[in-house]
PDB file of C-alpha atoms in Angstrom:
ATOM      1  CA  MET Z 833      44.917  -8.853 -74.085  1.00 70.00           C
ATOM      2  CA  LEU Z 834      45.995 -10.279 -77.594  1.00 75.00           C
ATOM      3  CA  ALA Z 835      48.591  -7.922 -78.123  1.00 72.00           C
ATOM      4  CA  LEU Z 836      50.967  -8.966 -74.861  1.00 77.00           C
ATOM      5  CA  LEU Z 837      51.358 -12.228 -76.458  1.00 83.00           C
ATOM      6  CA  ALA Z 838      53.712  -9.764 -78.346  1.00 80.00           C
ATOM      7  CA  LEU Z 839      55.954 -10.221 -75.434  1.00 82.00           C
ATOM      8  CA  VAL Z 840      56.758 -13.667 -75.833  1.00 85.00           C
ATOM      9  CA  PRO Z 841      59.126 -13.106 -79.096  1.00 82.00           C
ATOM     10  CA  ALA Z 842      60.796 -10.089 -77.361  1.00 78.00           C
ATOM     11  CA  VAL Z 843      61.621 -12.339 -73.831  1.00 79.00           C
ATOM     12  CA  ALA Z 844      62.602 -14.972 -76.505  1.00 83.00           C
ATOM     13  CA  PHE Z 845      65.144 -12.857 -78.231  1.00 79.00           C
ATOM     14  CA  GLY Z 846      66.774 -11.715 -75.148  1.00 78.00           C
ATOM     15  CA  LEU Z 847      66.988 -14.783 -73.822  1.00 80.00           C
ATOM     16  CA  GLY Z 848      68.821 -15.896 -76.547  1.00 82.00           C
ATOM     17  CA  LYS Z 849      70.648 -12.364 -78.211  1.00 80.00           C
ATOM     18  CA  ASN Z 850      70.292  -9.346 -76.490  1.00 81.00           C
ATOM     19  CA  LEU Z 851      68.854  -8.748 -72.998  1.00 81.00           C
ATOM     20  CA  SER Z 852      68.785  -4.536 -73.419  1.00 84.00           C
ATOM     21  CA  ALA Z 853      67.537  -4.742 -76.901  1.00 82.00           C
ATOM     22  CA  ALA Z 854      64.473  -7.158 -75.539  1.00 81.00           C
ATOM     23  CA  ALA Z 855      63.895  -4.948 -72.813  1.00 84.00           C
ATOM     24  CA  VAL Z 856      63.464  -2.000 -75.251  1.00 86.00           C
ATOM     25  CA  THR Z 857      60.988  -3.966 -77.201  1.00 83.00           C
ATOM     26  CA  ALA Z 858      59.142  -5.460 -74.239  1.00 84.00           C
ATOM     27  CA  VAL Z 859      58.745  -1.573 -73.181  1.00 89.00           C
ATOM     28  CA  ASN Z 860      57.405  -0.792 -76.462  1.00 88.00           C
ATOM     29  CA  VAL Z 861      54.899  -3.446 -76.680  1.00 87.00           C
ATOM     30  CA  VAL Z 862      53.529  -2.327 -72.860  1.00 89.00           C
ATOM     31  CA  LEU Z 863      53.112   1.330 -74.257  1.00 92.00           C
ATOM     32  CA  ILE Z 864      51.263   0.307 -77.509  1.00 90.00           C
ATOM     33  CA  PHE Z 865      49.001  -2.005 -75.554  1.00 90.00           C
ATOM     34  CA  THR Z 866      48.163   0.560 -72.878  1.00 92.00           C
ATOM     35  CA  SER Z 867      47.733   3.249 -75.594  1.00 92.00           C
ATOM     36  CA  ILE Z 868      45.136   1.181 -77.569  1.00 90.00           C
ATOM     37  CA  TYR Z 869      43.564   0.417 -74.443  1.00 91.00           C
ATOM     38  CA  LEU Z 870      43.141   3.847 -73.160  1.00 91.00           C
ATOM     39  CA  LEU Z 871      42.026   4.811 -76.983  1.00 92.00           C
ATOM     40  CA  VAL Z 872      39.316   2.181 -77.171  1.00 90.00           C
ATOM     41  CA  SER Z 873      38.198   2.019 -73.277  1.00 89.00           C
ATOM     42  CA  PRO Z 874      34.957   3.825 -72.468  1.00 87.00           C
ATOM     43  CA  VAL Z 875      35.386   7.311 -71.224  1.00 83.00           C
ATOM     44  CA  GLU Z 876      33.448   7.541 -67.414  1.00 82.00           C
ATOM     45  CA  GLY Z 877      30.010   9.398 -67.747  1.00 74.00           C
ATOM     46  CA  ASP Z 878      29.927   9.280 -71.484  1.00 59.00           C
ATOM     47  CA  ASP Z 879      27.077   7.275 -73.078  1.00 63.00           C
ATOM     48  CA  GLY Z 880      27.937   7.823 -76.516  1.00 60.00           C
ATOM     49  CA  HIS Z 881      25.341  10.048 -77.445  1.00 60.00           C
ATOM     50  CA  GLU Z 882      24.869  13.621 -78.463  1.00 59.00           C
ATOM     51  CA  THR Z 883      22.204  15.579 -76.237  1.00 59.00           C
ATOM     52  CA  ASP Z 884      20.711  17.598 -79.349  1.00 58.00           C
ATOM     53  CA  GLY Z 885      21.449  14.874 -81.903  1.00 57.00           C
ATOM     54  CA  GLY Z 886      24.544  17.094 -83.319  1.00 57.00           C
ATOM     55  CA  HIS Z 887      22.213  19.763 -84.473  1.00 57.00           C
ATOM     56  CA  GLU Z 888      21.743  23.689 -83.654  1.00 60.00           C
ATOM     57  CA  THR Z 889      19.145  24.340 -81.201  1.00 59.00           C
ATOM     58  CA  ASP Z 890      15.882  26.336 -82.229  1.00 57.00           C
ATOM     59  CA  ASP Z 891      16.809  28.963 -79.874  1.00 60.00           C
ATOM     60  CA  ALA Z 892      19.928  30.000 -82.403  1.00 58.00           C
ATOM     61  CA  THR Z 893      17.490  29.796 -85.556  1.00 58.00           C
ATOM     62  CA  ASP Z 894      14.625  31.776 -83.609  1.00 58.00           C
ATOM     63  CA  SER Z 895      16.581  34.903 -82.911  1.00 61.00           C
ATOM     64  CA  ALA Z 896      17.731  35.158 -86.531  1.00 61.00           C
ATOM     65  CA  VAL Z 897      14.187  35.425 -87.679  1.00 56.00           C
TER      66      VAL Z 897
END
């Protein structure tokens, strides 16, 4: 949510100077915020743990012997 504070200077710039440049800046801020939010948000059904610890199973090593 802190990233959305970047909208304040964009709006202030738009009110003072160029409205179209401020609109593009605001869209960029929202896109960046959304991208970062989706990047760090948890995935449904993902508990963050590997089922086998990231190692090969014993079945693969047993068949080679």
